[in-house]
GROMACS .gro file of C-alpha atoms in nm:
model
  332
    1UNK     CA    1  -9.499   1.097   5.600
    2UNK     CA    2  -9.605   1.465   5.610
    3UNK     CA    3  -9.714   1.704   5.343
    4UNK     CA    4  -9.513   2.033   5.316
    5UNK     CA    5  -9.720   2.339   5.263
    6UNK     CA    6  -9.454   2.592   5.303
    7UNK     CA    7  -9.289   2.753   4.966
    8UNK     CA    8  -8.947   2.703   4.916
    9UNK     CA    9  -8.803   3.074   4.806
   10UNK     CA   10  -8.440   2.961   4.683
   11UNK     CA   11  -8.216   2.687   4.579
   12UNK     CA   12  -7.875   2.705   4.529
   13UNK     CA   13  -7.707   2.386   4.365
   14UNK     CA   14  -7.342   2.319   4.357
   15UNK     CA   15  -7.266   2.170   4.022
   16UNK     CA   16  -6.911   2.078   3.831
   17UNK     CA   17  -6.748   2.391   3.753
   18UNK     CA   18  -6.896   2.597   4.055
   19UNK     CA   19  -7.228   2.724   4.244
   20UNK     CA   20  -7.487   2.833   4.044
   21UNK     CA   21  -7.802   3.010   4.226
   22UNK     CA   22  -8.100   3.013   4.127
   23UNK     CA   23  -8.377   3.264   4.370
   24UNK     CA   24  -8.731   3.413   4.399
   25UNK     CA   25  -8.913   3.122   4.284
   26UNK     CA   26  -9.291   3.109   4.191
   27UNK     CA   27  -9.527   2.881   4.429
   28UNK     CA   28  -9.573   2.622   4.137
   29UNK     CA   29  -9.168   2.569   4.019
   30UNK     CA   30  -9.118   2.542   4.411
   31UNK     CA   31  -9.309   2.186   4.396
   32UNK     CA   32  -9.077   2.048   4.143
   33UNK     CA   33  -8.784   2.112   4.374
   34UNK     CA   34  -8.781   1.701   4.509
   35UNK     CA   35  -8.789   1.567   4.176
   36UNK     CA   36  -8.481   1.814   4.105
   37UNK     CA   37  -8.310   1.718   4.358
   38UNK     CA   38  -8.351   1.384   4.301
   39UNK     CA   39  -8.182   1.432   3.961
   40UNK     CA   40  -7.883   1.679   4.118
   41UNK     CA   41  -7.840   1.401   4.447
   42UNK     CA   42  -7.667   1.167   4.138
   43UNK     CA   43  -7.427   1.435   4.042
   44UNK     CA   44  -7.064   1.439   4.237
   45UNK     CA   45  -7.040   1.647   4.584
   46UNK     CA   46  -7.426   1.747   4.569
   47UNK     CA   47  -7.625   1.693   4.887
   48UNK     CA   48  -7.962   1.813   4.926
   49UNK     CA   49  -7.999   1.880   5.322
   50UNK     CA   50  -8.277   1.988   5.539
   51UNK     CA   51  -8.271   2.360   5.618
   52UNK     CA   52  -8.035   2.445   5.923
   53UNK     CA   53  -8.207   2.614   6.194
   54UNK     CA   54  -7.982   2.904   6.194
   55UNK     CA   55  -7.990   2.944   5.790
   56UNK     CA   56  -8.408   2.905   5.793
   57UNK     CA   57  -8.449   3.225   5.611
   58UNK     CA   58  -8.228   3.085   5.271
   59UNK     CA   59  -8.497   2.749   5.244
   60UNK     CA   60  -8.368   2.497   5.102
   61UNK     CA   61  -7.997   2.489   5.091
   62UNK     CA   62  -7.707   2.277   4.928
   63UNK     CA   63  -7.464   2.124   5.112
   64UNK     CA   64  -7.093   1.906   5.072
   65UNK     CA   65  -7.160   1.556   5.156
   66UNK     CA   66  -6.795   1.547   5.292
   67UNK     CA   67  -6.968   1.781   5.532
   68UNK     CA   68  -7.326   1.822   5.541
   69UNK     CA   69  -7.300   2.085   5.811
   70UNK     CA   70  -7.149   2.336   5.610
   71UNK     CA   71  -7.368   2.569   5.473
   72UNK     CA   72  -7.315   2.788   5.169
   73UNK     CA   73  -7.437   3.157   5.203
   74UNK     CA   74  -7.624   3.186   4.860
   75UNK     CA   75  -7.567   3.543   4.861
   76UNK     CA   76  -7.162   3.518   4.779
   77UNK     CA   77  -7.277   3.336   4.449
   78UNK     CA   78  -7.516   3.602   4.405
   79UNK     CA   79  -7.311   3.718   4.069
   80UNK     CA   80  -7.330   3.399   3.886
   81UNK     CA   81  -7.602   3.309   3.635
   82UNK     CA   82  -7.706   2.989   3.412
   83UNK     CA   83  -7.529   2.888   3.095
   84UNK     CA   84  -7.692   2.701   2.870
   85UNK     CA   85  -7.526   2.368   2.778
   86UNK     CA   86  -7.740   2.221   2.542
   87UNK     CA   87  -7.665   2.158   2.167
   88UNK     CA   88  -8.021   2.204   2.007
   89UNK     CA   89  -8.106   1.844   1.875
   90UNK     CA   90  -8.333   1.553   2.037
   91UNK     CA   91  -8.586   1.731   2.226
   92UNK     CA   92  -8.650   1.715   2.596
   93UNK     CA   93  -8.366   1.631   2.827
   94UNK     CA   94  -8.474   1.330   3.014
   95UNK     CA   95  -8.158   1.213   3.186
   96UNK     CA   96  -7.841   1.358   3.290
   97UNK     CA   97  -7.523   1.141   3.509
   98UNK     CA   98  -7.192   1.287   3.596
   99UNK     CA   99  -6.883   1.062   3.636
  100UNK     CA  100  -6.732   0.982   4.006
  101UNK     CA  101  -6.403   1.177   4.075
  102UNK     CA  102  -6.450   1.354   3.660
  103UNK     CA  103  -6.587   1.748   3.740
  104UNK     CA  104  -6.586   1.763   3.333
  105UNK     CA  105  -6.771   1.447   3.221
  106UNK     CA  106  -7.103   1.448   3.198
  107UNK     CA  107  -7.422   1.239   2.987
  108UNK     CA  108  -7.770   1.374   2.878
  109UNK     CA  109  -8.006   1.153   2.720
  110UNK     CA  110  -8.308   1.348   2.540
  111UNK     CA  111  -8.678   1.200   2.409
  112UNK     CA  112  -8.508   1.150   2.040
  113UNK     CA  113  -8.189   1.218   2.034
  114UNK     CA  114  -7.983   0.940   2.234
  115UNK     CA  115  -7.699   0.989   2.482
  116UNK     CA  116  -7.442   1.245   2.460
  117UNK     CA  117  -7.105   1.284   2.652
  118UNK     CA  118  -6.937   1.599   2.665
  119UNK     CA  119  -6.562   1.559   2.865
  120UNK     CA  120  -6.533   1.957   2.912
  121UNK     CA  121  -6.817   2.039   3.147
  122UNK     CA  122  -7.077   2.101   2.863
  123UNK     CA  123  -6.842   2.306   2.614
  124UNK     CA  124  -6.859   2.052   2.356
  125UNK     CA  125  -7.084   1.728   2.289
  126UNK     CA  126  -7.066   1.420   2.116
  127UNK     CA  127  -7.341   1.143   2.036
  128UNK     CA  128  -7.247   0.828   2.207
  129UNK     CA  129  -7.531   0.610   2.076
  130UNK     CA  130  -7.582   0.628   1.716
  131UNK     CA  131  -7.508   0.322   1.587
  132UNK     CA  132  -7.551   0.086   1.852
  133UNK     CA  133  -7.895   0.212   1.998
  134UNK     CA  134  -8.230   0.120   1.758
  135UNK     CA  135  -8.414   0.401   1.945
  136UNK     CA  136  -8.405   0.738   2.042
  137UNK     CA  137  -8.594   0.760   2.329
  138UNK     CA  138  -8.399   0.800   2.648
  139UNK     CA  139  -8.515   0.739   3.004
  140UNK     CA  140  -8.232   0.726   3.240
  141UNK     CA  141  -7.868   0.716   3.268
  142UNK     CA  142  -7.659   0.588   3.543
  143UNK     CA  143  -7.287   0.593   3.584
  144UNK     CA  144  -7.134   0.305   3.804
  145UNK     CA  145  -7.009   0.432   4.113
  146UNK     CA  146  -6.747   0.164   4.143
  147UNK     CA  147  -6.595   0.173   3.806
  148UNK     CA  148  -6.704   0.466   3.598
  149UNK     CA  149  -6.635   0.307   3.295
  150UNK     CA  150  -6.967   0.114   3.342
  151UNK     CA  151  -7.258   0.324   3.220
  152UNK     CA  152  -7.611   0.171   3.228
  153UNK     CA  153  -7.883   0.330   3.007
  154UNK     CA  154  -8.284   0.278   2.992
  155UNK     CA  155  -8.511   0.363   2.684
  156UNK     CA  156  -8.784   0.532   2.684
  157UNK     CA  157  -8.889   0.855   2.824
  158UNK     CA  158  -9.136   0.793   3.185
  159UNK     CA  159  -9.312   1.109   3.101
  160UNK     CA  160  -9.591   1.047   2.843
  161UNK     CA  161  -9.702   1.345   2.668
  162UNK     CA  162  -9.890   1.480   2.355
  163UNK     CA  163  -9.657   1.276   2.198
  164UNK     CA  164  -9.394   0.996   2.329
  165UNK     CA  165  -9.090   0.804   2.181
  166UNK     CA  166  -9.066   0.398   2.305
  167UNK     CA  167  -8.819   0.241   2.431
  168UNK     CA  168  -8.703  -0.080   2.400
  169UNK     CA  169  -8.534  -0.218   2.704
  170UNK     CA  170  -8.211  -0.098   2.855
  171UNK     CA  171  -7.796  -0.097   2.688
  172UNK     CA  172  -7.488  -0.126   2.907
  173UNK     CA  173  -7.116   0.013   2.841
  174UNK     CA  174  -6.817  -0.122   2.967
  175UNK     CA  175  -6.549   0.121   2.789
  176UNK     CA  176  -6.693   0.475   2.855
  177UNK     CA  177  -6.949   0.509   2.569
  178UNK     CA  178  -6.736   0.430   2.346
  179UNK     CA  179  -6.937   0.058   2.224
  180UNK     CA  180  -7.268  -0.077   2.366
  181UNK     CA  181  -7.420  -0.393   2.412
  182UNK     CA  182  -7.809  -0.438   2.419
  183UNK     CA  183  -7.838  -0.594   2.714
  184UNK     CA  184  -8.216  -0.625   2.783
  185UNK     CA  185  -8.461  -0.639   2.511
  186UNK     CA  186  -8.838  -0.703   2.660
  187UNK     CA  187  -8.994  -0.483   2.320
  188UNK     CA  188  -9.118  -0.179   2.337
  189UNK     CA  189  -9.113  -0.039   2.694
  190UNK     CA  190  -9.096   0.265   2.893
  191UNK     CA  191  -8.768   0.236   3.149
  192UNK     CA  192  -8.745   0.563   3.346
  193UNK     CA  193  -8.537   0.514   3.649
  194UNK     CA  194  -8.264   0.266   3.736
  195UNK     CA  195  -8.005   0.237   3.996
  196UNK     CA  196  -7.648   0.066   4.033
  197UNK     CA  197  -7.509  -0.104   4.318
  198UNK     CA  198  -7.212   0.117   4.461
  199UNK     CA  199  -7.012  -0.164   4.503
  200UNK     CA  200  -7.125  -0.395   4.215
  201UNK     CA  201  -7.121  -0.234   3.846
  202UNK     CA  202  -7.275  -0.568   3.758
  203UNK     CA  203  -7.569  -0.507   3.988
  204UNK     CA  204  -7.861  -0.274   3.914
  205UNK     CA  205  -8.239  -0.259   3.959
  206UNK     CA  206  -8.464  -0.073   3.709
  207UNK     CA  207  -8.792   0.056   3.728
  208UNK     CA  208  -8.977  -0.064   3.432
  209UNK     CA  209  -9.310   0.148   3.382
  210UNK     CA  210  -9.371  -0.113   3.046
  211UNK     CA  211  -9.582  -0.061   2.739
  212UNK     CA  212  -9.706   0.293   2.724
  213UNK     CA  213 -10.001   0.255   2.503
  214UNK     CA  214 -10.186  -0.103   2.668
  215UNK     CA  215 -10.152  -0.347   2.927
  216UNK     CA  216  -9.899  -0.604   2.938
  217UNK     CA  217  -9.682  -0.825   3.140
  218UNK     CA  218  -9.319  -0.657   3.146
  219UNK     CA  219  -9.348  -0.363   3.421
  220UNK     CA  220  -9.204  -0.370   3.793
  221UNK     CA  221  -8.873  -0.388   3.893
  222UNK     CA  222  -8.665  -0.560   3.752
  223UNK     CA  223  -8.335  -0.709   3.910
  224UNK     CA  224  -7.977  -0.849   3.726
  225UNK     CA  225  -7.668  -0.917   3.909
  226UNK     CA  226  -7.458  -1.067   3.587
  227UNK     CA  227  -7.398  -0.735   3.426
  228UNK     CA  228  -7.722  -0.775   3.228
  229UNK     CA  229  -7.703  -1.128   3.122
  230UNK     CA  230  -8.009  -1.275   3.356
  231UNK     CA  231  -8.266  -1.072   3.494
  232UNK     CA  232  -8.521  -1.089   3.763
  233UNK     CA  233  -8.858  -0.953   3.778
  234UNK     CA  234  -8.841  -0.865   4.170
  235UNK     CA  235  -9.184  -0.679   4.231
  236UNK     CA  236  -9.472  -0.666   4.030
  237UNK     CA  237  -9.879  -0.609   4.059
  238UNK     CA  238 -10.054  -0.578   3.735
  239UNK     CA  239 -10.032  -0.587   3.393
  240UNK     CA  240 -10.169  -0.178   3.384
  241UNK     CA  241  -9.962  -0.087   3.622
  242UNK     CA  242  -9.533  -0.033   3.593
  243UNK     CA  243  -9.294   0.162   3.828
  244UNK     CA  244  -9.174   0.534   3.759
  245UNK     CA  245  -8.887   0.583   3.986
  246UNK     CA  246  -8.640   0.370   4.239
  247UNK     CA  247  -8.413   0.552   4.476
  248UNK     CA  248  -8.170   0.317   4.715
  249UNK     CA  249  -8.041   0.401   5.070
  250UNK     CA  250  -7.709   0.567   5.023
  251UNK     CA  251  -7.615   0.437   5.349
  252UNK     CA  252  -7.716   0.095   5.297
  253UNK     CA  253  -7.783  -0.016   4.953
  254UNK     CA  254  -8.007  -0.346   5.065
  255UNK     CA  255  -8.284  -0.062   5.111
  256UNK     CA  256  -8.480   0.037   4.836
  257UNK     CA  257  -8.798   0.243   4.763
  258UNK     CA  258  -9.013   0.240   4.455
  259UNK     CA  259  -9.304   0.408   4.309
  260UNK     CA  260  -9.579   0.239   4.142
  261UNK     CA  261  -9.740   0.398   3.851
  262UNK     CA  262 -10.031   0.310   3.623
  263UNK     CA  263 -10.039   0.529   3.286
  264UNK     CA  264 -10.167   0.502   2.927
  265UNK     CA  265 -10.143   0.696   2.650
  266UNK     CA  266 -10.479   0.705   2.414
  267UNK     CA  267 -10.526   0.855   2.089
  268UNK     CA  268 -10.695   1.114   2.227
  269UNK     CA  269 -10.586   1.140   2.617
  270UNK     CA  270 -10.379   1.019   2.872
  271UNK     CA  271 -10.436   0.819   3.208
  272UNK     CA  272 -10.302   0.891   3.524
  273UNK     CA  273 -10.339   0.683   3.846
  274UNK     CA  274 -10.504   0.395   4.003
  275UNK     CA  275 -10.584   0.244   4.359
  276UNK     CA  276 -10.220   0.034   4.318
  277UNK     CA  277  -9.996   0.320   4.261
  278UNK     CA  278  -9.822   0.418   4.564
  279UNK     CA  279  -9.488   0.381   4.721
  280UNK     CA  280  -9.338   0.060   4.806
  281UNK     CA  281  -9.012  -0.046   5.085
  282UNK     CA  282  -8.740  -0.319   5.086
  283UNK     CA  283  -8.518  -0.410   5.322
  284UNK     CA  284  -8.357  -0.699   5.226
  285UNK     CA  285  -8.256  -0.628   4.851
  286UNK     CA  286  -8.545  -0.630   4.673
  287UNK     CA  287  -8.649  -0.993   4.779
  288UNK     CA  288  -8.970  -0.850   5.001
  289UNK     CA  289  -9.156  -0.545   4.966
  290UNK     CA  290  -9.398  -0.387   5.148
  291UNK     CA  291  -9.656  -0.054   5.042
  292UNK     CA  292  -9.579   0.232   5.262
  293UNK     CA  293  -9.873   0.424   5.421
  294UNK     CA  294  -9.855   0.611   5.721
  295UNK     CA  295  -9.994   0.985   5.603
  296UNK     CA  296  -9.976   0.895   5.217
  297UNK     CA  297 -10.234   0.943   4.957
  298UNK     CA  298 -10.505   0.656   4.954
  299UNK     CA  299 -10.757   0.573   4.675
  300UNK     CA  300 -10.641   0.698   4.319
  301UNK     CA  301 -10.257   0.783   4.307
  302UNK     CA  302 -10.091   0.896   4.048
  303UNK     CA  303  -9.696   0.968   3.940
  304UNK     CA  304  -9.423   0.992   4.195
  305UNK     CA  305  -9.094   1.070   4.173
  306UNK     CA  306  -8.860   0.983   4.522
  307UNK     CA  307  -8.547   1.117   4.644
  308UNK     CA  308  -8.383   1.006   4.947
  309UNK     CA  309  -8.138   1.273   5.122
  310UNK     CA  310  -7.769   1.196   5.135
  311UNK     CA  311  -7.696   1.353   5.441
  312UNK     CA  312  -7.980   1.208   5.628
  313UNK     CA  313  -8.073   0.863   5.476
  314UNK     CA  314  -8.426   0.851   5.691
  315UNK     CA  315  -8.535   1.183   5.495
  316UNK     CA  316  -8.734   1.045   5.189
  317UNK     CA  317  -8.895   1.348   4.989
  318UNK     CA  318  -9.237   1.198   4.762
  319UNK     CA  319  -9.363   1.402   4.445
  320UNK     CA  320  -9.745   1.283   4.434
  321UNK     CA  321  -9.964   1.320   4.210
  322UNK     CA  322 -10.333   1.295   4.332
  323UNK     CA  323 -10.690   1.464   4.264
  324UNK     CA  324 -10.860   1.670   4.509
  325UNK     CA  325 -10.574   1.861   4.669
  326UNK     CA  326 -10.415   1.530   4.814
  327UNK     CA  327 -10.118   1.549   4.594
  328UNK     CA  328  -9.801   1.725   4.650
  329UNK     CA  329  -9.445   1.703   4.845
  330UNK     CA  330  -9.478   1.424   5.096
  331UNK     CA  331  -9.165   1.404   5.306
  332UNK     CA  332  -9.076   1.112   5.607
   0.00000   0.00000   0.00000
């Protein structure tokens, strides 16, 4: 992997209703772009590419995944500005899923206020969860991309702060939103990041980071292929240390990466990193893994968050945290 030092200057993002740009972007926003994109690479007809020769001066650019060598001239959305679609209750937005072949239908989950749907591209919302969740706390959502009925939802926001809700394991839909059942329920953990098989709604991995506040036995990832009725812890190391993010191979979906992260939260701090956080490969599913190395961090490692391109399935973007200038955006 290599470290980029160069400062992306614009982004523009092609969203539901439209293209929305977004320029002139200070050095220190410009290294959250990965972990942005990872979140707007889940939305329909988004596609994150690498910048086109030709188009170098623009940075980083969207593209259609029906055609990732199309290029969008930022300049022709140059009029259009952000709307805010958020309805003032529950906090930080931690998750957000859009529905396959549905430009209108969309899900946020916040720190304490549940999942919402809106089904008119933000205009209107609608809480989803009260009554069937026993927490607030959201940590991802993820829509099936097979049957879109299916949605899949972790507890637990993965980004411990002054203060943090808990989670407590993850809920699964089969009608829309409409009911839930509680389909995992390991206590109180932290589950940031999940993914679904594209051809399996039954079938989905999650990245369990585990008990924020002490060590314990239920982090790694986690594996079910019943539609939540069995599950499989597939990789773990320690009881400290759980897993922040896992991103699959769009192109094949037996490849899978995932990024180890211990983190507590004290009283009176929080801890970030250890020697066993890093980034770990499979091949095969999830039955072998293997920690990647090969220009990354060494030593004390803290959060990362992983995208994997689209367009280009062998361009994997890393958002690491590390001390003495060793962390940043890590891309293979």
């Amino acid at each position: 992997l290599k470290k980029l030092n160069q400062t992306v200057r614009f982004v523009s993002i092609v969203l539901a209703a439209g293209v929305f740009a977004m320029g002139a972007m200070p050095d220190a926003r410009a290294q959250q772009l990965p972990a942005a994109a990872s979140a707007l690479m889940e939305l329909p007809g988004v596609g994150i590419t690498e910048v086109h020769e030709e188009h170098a001066h623009y940075g980083l650019m969207a593209s259609s995944q029906d055609d990732p060598n199309v290029i969008v001239d930022p300049e022709f959305y140059s009029y259009l500005t952000w709307r805010s679609t958020n309805f003032g209750r529950g906090g930080r937005s931690t998750a957000v899923a859009g529905t396959p072949d549905d430009q209108f239908t969309f899900f946020a989950g916040y720190t304490g206020g549940g999942v919402w749907k809106t089904a008119d591209a933000g205009l209107t919302w609608e809480n989803i969860s009260d009554g069937y969740f026993n927490v607030g706390s959201i940590g991802d959502i993820k829509v099936a991309p097979s049957d879109p009925n299916v949605i899949w939802v972790g507890t637990g926001s993965g980004c411990p702060r002054g203060n943090i809700s808990t989670g407590d394991g993850i809920y699964r839909s089969t009608d829309g939103g409409r009911t839930w059942a509680h389909v995992w329920n390991p206590g109180f953990v932290q589950v940031p990041e999940m993914v679904v098989d594209p051809f399996d709604p039954d079938h989905l991995y999650a990245a369990v980071l585990g008990d924020i506040f002490g060590a314990g036995p239920v982090r790694g990832i986690y594996e079910t292929k019943d539609g939540g009725q069995n599950w499989d812890q597939i990789l773990y190391i320690s009881e400290d240390t759980g897993f922040n993010d896992i991103e699959m191979d769009p192109s094949n979906p037996r490849i899978l990466y995932a990024s180890a992260w211990t983190v507590y939260r004290k009283p009176w701090t929080i801890h970030s990193g250890s020697e066993e956080g890093g980034i770990y490969r499979s091949k095969d599913g999830g039955e072998t893994w293997e920690k990647l190395s090969g220009g990354l961090p060494t030593g004390m490692v803290g959060k990362i968050d992983l995208t994997v391109s689209p367009p280009n399935p062998d361009r994997v973007w890393a958002l690491i945290e590390a001390p003495n200038d060793r962390g940043g955006v890590y891309r293979s």
